[in-house]
Coordinates of C-alpha atoms and ligand atoms in Angstrom, one line a residue:
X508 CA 67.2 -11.9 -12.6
X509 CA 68.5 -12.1 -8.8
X510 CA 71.7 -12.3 -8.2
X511 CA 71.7 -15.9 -7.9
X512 CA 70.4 -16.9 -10.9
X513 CA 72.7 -14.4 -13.3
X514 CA 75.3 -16.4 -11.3
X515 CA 73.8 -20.1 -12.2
X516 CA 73.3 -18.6 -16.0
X517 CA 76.8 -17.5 -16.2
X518 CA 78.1 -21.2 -15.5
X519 CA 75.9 -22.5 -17.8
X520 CA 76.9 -20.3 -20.7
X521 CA 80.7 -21.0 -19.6
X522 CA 80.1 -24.2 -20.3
X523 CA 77.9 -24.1 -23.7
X524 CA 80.7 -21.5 -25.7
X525 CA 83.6 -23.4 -24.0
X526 CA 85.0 -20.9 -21.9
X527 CA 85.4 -23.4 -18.7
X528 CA 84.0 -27.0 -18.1
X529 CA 84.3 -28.6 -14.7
X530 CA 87.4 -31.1 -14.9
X531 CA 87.5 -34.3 -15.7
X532 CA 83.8 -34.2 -16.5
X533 CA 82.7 -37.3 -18.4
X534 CA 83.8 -38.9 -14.7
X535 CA 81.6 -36.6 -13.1
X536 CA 84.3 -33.8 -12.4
X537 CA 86.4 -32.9 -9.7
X538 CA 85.6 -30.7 -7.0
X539 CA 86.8 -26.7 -7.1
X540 CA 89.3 -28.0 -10.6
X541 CA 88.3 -26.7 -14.0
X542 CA 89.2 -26.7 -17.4
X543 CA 89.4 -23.9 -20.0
X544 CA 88.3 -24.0 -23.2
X545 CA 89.0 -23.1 -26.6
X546 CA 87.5 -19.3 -25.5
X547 CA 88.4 -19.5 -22.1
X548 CA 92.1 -20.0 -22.7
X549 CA 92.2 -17.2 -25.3
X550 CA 90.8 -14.6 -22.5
X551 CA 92.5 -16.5 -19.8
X552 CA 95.8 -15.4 -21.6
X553 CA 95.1 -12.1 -22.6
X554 CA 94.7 -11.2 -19.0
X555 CA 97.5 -12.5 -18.5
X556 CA 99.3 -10.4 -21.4
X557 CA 97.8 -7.1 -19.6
X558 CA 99.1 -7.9 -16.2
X559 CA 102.6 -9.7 -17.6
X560 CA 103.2 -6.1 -19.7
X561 CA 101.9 -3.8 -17.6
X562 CA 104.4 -5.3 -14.4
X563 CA 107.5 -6.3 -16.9
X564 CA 107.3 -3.6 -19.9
X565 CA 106.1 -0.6 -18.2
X566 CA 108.5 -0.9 -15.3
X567 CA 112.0 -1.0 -16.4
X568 CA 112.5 -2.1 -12.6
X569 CA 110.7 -5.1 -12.5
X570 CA 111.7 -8.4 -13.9
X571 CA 110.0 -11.8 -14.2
X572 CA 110.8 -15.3 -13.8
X573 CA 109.2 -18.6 -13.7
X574 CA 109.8 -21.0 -10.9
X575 CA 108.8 -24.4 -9.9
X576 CA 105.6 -25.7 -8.6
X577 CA 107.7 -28.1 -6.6
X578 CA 110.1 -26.5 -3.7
X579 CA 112.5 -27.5 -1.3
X580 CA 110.1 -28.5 1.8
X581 CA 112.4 -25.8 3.9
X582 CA 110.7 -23.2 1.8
X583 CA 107.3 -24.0 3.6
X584 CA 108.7 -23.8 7.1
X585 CA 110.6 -20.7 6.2
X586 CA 107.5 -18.7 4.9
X587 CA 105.1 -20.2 7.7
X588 CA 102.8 -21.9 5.9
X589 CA 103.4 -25.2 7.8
X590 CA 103.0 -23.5 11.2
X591 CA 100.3 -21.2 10.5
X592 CA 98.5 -22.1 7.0
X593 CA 95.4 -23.6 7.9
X594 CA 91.7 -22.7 8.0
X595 CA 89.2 -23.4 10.9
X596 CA 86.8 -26.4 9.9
X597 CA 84.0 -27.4 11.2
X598 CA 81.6 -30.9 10.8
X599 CA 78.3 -31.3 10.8
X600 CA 77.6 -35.0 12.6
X601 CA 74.1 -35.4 11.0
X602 CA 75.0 -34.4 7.7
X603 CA 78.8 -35.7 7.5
X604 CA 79.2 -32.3 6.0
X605 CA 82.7 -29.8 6.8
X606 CA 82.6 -26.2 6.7
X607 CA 84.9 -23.1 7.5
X608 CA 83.7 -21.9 11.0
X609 CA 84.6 -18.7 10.1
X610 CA 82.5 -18.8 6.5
X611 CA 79.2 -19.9 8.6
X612 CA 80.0 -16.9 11.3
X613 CA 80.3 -14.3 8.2
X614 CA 77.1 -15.8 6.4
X615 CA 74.9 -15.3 9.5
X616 CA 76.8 -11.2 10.0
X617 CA 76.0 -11.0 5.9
X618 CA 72.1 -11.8 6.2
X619 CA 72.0 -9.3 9.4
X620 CA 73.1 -6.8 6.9
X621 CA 70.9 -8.3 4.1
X622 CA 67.5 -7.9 6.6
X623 CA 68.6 -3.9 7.2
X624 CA 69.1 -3.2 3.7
X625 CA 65.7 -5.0 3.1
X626 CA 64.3 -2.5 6.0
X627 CA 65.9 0.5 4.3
X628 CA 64.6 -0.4 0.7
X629 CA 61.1 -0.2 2.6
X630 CA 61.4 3.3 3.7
X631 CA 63.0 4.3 0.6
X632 CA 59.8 2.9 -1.3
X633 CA 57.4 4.2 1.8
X634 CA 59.0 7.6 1.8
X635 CA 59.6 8.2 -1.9
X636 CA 62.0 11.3 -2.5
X637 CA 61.8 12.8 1.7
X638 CA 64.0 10.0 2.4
X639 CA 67.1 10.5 4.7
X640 CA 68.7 6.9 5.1
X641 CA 71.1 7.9 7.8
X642 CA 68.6 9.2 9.9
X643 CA 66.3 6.2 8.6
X644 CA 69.2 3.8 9.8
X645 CA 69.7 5.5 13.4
X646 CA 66.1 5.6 14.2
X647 CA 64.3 2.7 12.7
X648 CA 63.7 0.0 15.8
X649 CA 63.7 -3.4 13.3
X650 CA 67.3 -2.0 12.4
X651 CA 68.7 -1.0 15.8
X652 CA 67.7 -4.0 16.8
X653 CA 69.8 -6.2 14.2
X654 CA 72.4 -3.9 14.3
X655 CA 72.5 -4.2 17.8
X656 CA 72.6 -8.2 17.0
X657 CA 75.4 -7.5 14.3
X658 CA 77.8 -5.5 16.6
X659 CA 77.4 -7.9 19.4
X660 CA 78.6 -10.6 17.3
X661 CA 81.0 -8.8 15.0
X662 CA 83.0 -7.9 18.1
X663 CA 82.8 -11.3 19.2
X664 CA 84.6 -12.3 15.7
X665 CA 86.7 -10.4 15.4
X666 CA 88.1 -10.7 18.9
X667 CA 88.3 -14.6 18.5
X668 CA 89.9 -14.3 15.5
X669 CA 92.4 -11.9 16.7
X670 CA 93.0 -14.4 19.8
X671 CA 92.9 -17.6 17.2
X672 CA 90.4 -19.1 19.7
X673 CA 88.8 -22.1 18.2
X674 CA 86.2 -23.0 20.8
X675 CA 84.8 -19.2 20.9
X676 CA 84.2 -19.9 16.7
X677 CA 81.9 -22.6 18.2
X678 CA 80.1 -20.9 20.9
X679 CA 79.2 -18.2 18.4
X680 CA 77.6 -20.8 16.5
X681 CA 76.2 -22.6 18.7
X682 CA 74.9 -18.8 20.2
X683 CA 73.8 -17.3 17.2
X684 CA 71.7 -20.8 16.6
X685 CA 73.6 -21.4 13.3
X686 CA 72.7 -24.8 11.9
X687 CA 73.7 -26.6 8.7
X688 CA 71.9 -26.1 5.8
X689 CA 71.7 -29.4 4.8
X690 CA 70.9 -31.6 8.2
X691 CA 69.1 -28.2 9.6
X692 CA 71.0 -29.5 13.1
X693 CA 73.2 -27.2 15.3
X694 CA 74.9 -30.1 16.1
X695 CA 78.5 -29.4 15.4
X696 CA 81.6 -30.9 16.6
X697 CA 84.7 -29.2 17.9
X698 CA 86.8 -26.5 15.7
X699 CA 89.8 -27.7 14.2
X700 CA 92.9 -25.9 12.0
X701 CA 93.2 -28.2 8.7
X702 CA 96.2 -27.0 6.7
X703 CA 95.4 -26.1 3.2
X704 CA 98.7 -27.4 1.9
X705 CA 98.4 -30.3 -0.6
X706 CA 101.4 -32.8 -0.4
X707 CA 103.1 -35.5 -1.9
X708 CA 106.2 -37.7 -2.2
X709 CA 109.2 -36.8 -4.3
X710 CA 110.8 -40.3 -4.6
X711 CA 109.0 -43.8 -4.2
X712 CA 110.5 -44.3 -0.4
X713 CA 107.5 -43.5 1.4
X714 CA 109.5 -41.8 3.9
X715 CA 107.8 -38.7 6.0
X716 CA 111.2 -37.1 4.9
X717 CA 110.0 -37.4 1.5
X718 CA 107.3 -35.2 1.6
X719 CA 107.0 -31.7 -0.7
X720 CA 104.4 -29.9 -0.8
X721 CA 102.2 -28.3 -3.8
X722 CA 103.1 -24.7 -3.7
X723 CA 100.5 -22.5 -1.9
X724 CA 101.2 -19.7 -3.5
X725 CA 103.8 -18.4 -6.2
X726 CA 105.7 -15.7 -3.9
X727 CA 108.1 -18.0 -2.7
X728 CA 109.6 -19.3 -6.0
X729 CA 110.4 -15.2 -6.3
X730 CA 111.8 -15.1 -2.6
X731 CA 114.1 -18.5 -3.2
X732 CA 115.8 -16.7 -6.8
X733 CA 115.9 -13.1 -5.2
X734 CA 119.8 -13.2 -4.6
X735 CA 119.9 -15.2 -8.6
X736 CA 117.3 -12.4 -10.2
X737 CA 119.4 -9.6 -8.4
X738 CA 122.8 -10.2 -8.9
X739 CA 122.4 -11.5 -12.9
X740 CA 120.2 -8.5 -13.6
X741 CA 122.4 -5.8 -11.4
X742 CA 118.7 -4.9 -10.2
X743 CA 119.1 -1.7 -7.5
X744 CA 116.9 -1.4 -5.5
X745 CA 114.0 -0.4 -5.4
X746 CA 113.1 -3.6 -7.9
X747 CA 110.8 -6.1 -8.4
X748 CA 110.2 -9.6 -9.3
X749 CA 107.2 -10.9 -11.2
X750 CA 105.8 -14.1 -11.9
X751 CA 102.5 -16.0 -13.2
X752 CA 102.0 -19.4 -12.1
X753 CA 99.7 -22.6 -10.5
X754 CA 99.1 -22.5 -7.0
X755 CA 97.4 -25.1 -5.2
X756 CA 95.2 -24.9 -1.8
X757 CA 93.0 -27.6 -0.6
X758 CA 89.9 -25.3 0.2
X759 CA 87.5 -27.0 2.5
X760 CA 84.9 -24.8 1.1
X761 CA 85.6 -24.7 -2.8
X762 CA 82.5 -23.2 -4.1
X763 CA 81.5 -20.1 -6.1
X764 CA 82.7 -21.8 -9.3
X765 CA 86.2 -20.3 -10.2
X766 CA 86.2 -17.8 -7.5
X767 CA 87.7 -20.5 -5.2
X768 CA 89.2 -23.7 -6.7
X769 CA 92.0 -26.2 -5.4
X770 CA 94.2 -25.5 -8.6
X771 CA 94.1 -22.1 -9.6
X772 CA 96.7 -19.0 -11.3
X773 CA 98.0 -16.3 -9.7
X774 CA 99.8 -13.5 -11.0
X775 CA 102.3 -12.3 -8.3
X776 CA 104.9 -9.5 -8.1
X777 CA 107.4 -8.7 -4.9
X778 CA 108.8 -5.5 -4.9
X779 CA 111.6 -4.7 -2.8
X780 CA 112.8 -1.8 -1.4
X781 CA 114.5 -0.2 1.7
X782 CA 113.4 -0.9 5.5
X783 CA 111.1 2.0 6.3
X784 CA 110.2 3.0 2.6
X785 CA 107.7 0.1 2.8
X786 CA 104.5 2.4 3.8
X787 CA 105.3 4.3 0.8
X788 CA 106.2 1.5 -1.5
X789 CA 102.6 -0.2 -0.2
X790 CA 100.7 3.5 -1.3
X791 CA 101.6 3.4 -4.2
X792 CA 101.1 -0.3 -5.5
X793 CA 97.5 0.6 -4.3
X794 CA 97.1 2.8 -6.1
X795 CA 98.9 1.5 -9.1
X796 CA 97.1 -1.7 -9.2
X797 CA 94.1 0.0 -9.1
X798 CA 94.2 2.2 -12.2
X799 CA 95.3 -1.1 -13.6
X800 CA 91.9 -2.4 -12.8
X801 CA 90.1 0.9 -13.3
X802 CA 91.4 1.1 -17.0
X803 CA 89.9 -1.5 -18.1
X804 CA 86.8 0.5 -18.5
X805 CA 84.2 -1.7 -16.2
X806 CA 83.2 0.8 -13.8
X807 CA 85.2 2.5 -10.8
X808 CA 82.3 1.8 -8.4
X809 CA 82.5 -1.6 -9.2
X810 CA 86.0 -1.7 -7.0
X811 CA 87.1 -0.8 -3.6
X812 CA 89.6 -1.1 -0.9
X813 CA 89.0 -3.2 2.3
X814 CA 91.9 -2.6 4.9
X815 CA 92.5 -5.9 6.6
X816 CA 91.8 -6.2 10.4
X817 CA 93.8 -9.0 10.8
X818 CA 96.9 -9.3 9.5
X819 CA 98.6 -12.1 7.7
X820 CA 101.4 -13.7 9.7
X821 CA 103.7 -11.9 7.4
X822 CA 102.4 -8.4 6.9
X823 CA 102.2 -5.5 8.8
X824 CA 99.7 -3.7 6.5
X825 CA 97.1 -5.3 3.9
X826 CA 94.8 -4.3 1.6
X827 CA 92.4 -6.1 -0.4
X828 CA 90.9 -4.9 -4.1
X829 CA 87.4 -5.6 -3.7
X830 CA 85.2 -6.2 -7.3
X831 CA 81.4 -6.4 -7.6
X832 CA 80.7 -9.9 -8.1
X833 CA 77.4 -11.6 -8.6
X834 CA 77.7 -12.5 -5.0
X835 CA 78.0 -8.9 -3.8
X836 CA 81.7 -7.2 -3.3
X837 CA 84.8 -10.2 -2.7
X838 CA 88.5 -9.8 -3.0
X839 CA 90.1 -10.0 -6.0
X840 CA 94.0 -8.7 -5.2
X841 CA 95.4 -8.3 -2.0
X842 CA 98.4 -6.0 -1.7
X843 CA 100.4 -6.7 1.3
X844 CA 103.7 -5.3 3.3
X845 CA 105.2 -8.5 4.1
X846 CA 108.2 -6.5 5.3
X847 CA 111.3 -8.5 5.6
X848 CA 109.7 -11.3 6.9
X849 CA 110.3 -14.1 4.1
X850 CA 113.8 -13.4 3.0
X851 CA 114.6 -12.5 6.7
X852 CA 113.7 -16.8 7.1
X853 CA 115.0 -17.7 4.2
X854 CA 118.1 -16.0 5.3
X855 CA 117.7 -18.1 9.0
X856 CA 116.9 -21.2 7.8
X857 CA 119.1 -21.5 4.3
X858 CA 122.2 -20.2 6.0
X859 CA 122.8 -17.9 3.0
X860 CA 123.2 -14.4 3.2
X861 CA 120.4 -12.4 1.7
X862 CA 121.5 -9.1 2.3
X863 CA 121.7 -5.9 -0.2
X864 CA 124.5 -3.7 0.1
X865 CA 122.9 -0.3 -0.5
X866 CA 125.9 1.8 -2.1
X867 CA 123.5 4.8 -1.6
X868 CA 123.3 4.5 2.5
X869 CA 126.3 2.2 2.5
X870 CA 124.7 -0.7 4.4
X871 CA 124.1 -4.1 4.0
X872 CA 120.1 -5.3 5.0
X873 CA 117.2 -7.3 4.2
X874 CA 115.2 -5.9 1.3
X875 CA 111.8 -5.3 2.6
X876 CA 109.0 -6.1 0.4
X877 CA 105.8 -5.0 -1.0
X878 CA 103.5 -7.4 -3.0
X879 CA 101.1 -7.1 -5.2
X880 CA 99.2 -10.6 -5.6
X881 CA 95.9 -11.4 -8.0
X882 CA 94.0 -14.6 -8.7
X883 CA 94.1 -14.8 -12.6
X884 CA 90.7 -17.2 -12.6
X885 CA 89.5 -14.4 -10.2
X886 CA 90.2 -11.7 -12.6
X887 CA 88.5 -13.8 -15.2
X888 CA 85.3 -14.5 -13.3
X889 CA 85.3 -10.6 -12.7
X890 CA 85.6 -9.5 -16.4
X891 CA 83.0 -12.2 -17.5
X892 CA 80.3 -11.4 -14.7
X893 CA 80.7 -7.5 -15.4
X894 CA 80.3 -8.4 -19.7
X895 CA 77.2 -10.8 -19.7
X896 CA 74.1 -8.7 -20.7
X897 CA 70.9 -10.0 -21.9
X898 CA 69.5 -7.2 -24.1
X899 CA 66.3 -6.5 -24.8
X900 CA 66.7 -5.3 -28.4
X901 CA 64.0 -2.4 -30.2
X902 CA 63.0 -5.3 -32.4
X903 CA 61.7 -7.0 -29.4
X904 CA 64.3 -9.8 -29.9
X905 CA 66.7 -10.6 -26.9
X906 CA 70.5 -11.4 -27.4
X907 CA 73.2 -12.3 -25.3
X908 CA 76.1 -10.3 -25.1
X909 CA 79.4 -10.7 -23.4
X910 CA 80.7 -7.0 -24.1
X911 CA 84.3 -7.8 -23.0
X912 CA 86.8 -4.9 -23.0
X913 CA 88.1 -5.4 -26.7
X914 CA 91.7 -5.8 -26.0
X915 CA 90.8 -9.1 -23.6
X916 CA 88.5 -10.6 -26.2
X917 CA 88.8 -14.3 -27.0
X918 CA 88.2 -13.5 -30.5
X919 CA 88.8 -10.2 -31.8
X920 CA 87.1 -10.5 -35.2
X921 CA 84.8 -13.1 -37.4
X922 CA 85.0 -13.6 -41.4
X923 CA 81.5 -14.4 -42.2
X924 CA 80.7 -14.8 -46.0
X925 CA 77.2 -14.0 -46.5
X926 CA 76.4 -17.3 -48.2
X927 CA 78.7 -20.3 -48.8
X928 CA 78.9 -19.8 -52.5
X929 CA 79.7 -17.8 -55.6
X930 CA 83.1 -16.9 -54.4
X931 CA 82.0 -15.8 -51.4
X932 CA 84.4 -18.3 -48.9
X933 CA 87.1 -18.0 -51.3
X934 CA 86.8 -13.5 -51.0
X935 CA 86.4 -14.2 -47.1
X936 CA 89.3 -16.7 -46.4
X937 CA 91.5 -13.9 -48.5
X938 CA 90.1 -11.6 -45.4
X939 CA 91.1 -14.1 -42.6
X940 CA 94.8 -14.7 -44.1
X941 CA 95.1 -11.2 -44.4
X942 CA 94.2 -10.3 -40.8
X943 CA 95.1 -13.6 -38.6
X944 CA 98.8 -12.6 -38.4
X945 CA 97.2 -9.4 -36.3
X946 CA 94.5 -10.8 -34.6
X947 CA 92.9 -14.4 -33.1
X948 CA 89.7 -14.8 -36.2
X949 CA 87.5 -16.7 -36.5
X950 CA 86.1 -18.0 -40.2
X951 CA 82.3 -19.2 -39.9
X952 CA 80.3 -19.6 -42.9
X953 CA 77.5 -21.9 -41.5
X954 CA 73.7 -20.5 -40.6
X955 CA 71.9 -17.0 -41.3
X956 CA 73.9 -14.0 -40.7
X957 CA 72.0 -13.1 -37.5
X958 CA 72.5 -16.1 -35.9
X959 CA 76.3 -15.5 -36.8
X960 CA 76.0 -12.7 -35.0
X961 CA 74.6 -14.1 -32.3
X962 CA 76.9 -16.8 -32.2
X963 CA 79.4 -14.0 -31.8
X964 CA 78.1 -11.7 -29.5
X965 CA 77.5 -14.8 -26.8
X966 CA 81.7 -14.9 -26.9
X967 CA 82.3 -11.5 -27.2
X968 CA 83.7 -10.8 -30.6
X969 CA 84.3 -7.1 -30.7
X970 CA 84.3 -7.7 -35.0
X971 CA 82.2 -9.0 -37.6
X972 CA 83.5 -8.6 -41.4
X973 CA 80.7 -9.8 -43.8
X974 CA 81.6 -10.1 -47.4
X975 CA 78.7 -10.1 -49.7
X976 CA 78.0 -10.2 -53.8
X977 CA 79.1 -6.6 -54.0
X978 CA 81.9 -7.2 -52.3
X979 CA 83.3 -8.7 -54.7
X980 CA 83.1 -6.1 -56.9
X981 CA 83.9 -2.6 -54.9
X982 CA 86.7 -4.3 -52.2
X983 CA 84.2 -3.2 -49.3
X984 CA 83.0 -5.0 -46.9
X985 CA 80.2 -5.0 -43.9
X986 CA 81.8 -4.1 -40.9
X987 CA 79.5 -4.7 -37.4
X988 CA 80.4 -3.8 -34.0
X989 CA 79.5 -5.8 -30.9
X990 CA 78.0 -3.1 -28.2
X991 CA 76.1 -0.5 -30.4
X992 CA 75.4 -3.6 -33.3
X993 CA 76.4 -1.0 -35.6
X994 CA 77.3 -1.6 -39.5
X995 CA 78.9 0.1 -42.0
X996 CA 81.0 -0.4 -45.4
X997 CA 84.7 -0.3 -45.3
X998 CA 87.3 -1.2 -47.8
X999 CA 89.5 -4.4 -46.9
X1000 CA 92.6 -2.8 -47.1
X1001 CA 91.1 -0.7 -43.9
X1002 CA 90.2 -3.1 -41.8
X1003 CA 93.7 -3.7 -40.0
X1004 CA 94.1 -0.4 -39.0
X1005 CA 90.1 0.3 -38.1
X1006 CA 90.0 -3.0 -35.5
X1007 CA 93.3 -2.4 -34.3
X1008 CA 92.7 0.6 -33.3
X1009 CA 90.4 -0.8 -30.9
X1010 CA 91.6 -4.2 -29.7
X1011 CA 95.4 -3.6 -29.3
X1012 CA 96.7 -4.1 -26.6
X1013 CA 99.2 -1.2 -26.3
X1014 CA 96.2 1.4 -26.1
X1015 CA 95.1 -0.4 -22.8
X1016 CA 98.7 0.2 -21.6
X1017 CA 99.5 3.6 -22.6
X1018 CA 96.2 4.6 -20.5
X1019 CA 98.1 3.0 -17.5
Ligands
GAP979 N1 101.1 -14.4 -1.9 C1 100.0 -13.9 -1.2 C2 98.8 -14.6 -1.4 O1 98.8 -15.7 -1.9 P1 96.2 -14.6 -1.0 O2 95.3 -13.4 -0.6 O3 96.0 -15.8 -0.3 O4 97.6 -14.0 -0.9 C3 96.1 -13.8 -3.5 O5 95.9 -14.8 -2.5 C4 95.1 -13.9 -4.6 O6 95.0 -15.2 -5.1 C5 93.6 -13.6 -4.1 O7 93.4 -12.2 -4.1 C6 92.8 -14.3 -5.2 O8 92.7 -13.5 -6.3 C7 93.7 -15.5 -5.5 N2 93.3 -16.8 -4.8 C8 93.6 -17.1 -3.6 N3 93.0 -18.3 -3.3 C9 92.3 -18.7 -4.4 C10 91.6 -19.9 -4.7 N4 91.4 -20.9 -3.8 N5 91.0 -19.9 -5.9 C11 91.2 -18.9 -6.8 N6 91.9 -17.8 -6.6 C12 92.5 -17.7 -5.4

C-alpha cells in the first residue's frame, strides 16, 4: 500500500468505527471541521490525560488554567497576530482555486527530493550490497543535476521568505513552471497576506469596534492570567502555566484530514523563567517533550527535531517535533523561546505592570518564557497512523489492527459471553460491573467470537474477557490480548489487577 492510499484507508476506517466524521455531514460537511466519535473522543481524551498529568502532576511547578476562547481584541494587537498573522495566498484565475504560495514552492523542492531518492533507490537495487550512497549522491549526474535545481531554488525561498517578499513567491512560480493542479495553467495572480484570524461581533451593533476575534492560539489566555495564576498560587519562578483548549485559524489550505483543520485543540504550556536562562529553559523542554513522545513506545526514529530557519515574530529560537506521518515527516509540537516578547506587550498596551520581583537577584523584570505547544488532533492523527496494521495472519486470514499504546486505548477491555444464553450474559454483565469503575468496557454479545474480535481489534481494544459454559463453573475466564492474539484462562477475581497492569495510566508516567 503507498503511502497515499494507507492515508485514504485510514479516513475511511475513522469514519466506519466512529472515531471522526467530517462535521456537519448529512449537509455535506464543512471544510477542515470534524467531529469525534464515540471512539474518537475516548482517545481524544486520554491524550489529553497523558499530556494534562505529565505537565500539572509531574511538575509541582506548573499549574493549569482554562481561559476563554473569546479575548479582549487588545490581546491580538499585543501578541502580533493582527500585524503579522497571515499566510501568503495565491489564486489560480482559470480554476478560481486559492493556494499557499509558499505550500506550492515547498511541493515542487519536495518532488526534487522525491526524484533523487527515486535515483538512489536505483543504484541501491543496481548495486546490491557495494553500494555507498554518499558517494552515489555526489557523483550520480541525474542527481547533481536536481540538486543543483533544488539549491538554486531553496536559496531563493528561503531568502524571500526571510525578506517577506511577496512578488519573489511569484516569480519562483512562475520560474520553476509551477502550475495548478487542477486548471494545469501557470496563470496566477499577485501574492497577497490573508490573516488567518477568524472574527466576529460581540454585541448586535455592527460597529468595526465591535469586532473580537476567535483565539488563534491558546497561549494568550495563559499570558492575560499570568499576574492572577502567580500571585494566587505564590508560583516562584521558574513556573509554568498550562492549558488545553480550541483554537481557531482560517487555513486557506485545510487539507490532510485532521492534520490541518479550522477548529482544532491544542495543548499549550508557558514556562517562565529569568532573562538569560531562556536557552537553558528551551534545552530542556526539548528534550522533555521528547521523552514524552518517545515513551509512548511508537518508535524513536519515527521523531525528530527541525530547527526553524525562520523565526516566529516572537521567538528567538524554535524547534519543531517532527513525527512520521503517512505524508512523510511534519511537525507535530513546536517548542519556542518567545522571550519576553508577549508579557513585555501586554505590559505596553494594558498599562499594568507585569513585572516579578526576584527576591533571589532582588529585581523586578519581565519573566521570559519558554513554550511548549502541541496540536492534540495532531497527536491523534500521529498515534492512529503509527497503530493501523493490516496483518496477514498464519491462517491466511487478514485483520485489522489498531495496536494503540494500551494506556490511550478508547476501550480498554470487551465482555464477550460466548453465546447469548444459559447464563452466559448474566455471568458476563457480573464481569463488566465489576471492572467499569476501573476501566472504559465495552459488553458485546452479538456475532461469532472472531468477529468479536475483529470488531475489537479494528478499535484497538487491548482486552477481551470471554466467559464460556465452564466458566460458570471454575470462576475462569478466556483472557485474549490484542498484539500477540494471545489466550489464556484467568480467574475473575484477577482480572483487575492483570489489565491494569497494562493500561494504567500511571505506568506511562512513572517512565517519564
Ligand atoms: N502558541 C504557539 C503556536 O500556536 P503553532 O506552531 O502555530 O504555534 C502549535 O501551533 C501546534 O498546534 C502545532 O505544532 C500543531 O500541532 C497544532 N496546530 C497548529 N495549527 C493547526 C491546525 N490548523 N490544525 C491542527 N493543528 C494545528
Amino acid at each position: 500500500m503507498t503511502q497515499d492510499e494507507l492515508f485514504k484507508v485510514l479516513v475511511a476506517h475513522c469514519k466506519e468505527y466512529g472515531f471522526i466524521f467530517p462535521s456537519s455531514e448529512i449537509y455535506d460537511g464543512l471544510a477542515a471541521v470534524y467531529d469525534y466519535g464515540q471512539m474518537g473522543v475516548e482517545l481524544k481524551n486520554n491524550i489529553k490525560q497523558y499530556w494534562w498529568n505529565a505537565m500539572t502532576r509531574l511538575n509541582e511547578n506548573i499549574a493549569g488554567v482554562d481561559t476563554c476562547v473569546f479575548m479582549h481584541p487588545k490581546t491580538w494587537v499585543a501578541s502580533g497576530h493582527v500585524a503579522a498573522f497571515n499566510d501568503p495566498l495565491i489564486d489560480n484565475k482559470d480554476s478560481k482555486k486559492r493556494y499557499r504560495a509558499d505550500n506550492l514552492i515547498e511541493d515542487y523542492l519536495g518532488k526534487i527530493e522525491e526524484k533523487m531518492n527515486k535515483e538512489v533507490e536505483k543504484g541501491r537495487k543496481r548495486f546490491g550490497d557495494a553500494f555507498d550512497e554518499e558517494k552515489f549522491r555526489q557523483t550520480n549526474p541525474n542527481i547533481l543535476r536536481e540538486k543543483a535545481k533544488y539549491d538554486e531554488v531553496h536559496g531563493r525561498y528561503v531568502a524571500a521568505e526571510a525578506a517577506n517578499d511577496l512578488k519573489e513567491y511569484r516569480q519562483i512560480i512562475i520560474d520553476c513552471g509551477i502550475v495548478d493542479p487542477i486548471s494545469g495553467t501557470a496563470n496566477w495572480t499577485d501574492v497577497r497576506q490573508f490573516n488567518l484570524m477568524f472574527s466576529t461581533q460581540i454585541s448586535n451593533t455592527g460597529d468595526a469596534d465591535d469586532r473580537i476575534y476567535l483565539r488563534p492560539e491558546t497561549a494568550q489566555g495563559i499570558f492575560v492570567e499570568y499576574l492572577n495564576v502567580q500571585k494566587t498560587g505564590r508560583m516562584k519562578i521558574p513556573f509554568g502555566i498550562a492549558q488545553i483548549g480550541k483554537a481557531f485559524r482560517n487555513e486557506i489550505v485545510a487539507r490532510q484530514f485532521i492534520f490541518r483543520m479550522r477548529e482544532f485543540e491544542q495543548m499549550e504550556m508557558e514556562f517562565f523563567c529569568r532573562p538569560g536562562t531562556e536557552m537553558e529553559w528551551f534545552r530542556k523542554w526539548k528534550e522533555t517533550r521528547m521523552k514524552w513522545h518517545v515513551n509512548l513506545g511508537m518508535g524513536a526514529e519515527n521523531y525528530r527535531f527541525h530547527d526553524h530557519e525562520k523565526l516566529a515574530h516572537y521567538a528567538n529560537a524554535a524547534t519543531d517535533i517532527e513525527f512520521n506521518f503517512p505524508f512523510g515527516f511534519k511537525e507535530l509540537e513546536g517548542i519556542h523561546s518567545r522571550t519576553d516578547f508577549d508579557l513585555g506587550n501586554h505590559q505596553r498596551l494594558s498599562g499594568k505592570k507585569i513585572q516579578y520581583y526576584d527576591p533571589e537577584t532582588s529585581e523586578s523584570y519581565v519573566p521570559y518564557c519558554v513554550e511548549t505547544s502541541i496540536g492534540v488532533d495532531r497527536m491523534f492523527l500521529a498515534v492512529l497512523s503509527h497503530s493501523y496494521k493490516n496483518e496477514k495472519l498464519e491462517n491466511g486470514e487478514t485483520r485489522v489492527v489498531l495496536s494503540i499504546p494500551a494506556p490511550l486505548a478508547p476501550v480498554k477491555c470487551a465482555v464477550l459471553p460466548l453465546v447469548n444464553k444459559d447464563g452466559l450474559p448474566e455471568m458476563a454483565q457480573d464481569v463488566m460491573n465489576e471492572l467499569k469503575f476501573d476501566f472504559k468496557c465495552q459488553y458485546d454479545p452479538k456475532d461469532s467470537i472472531g468477529k468479536r474480535y475483529r470488531r475489537q481489534d479494528a478499535v484497538g481494544t487491548p482486552f477481551c474477557v470471554t466467559i464460556d459454559h465452564e466458566s460458570l463453573n471454575d470462576g475462569c475466564v478466556t483472557l485474549r490480548e490484542r498484539d500477540s492474539m494471545e489466550q489464556r484462562r484467568i480467574p475473575v477475581a484477577e482480572l483487575r489487577a492483570v489489565i491494569d497492569k497494562e493500561v494504567n495510566m500511571n505506568n506511562l508516567l512513572r517512565t517519564l
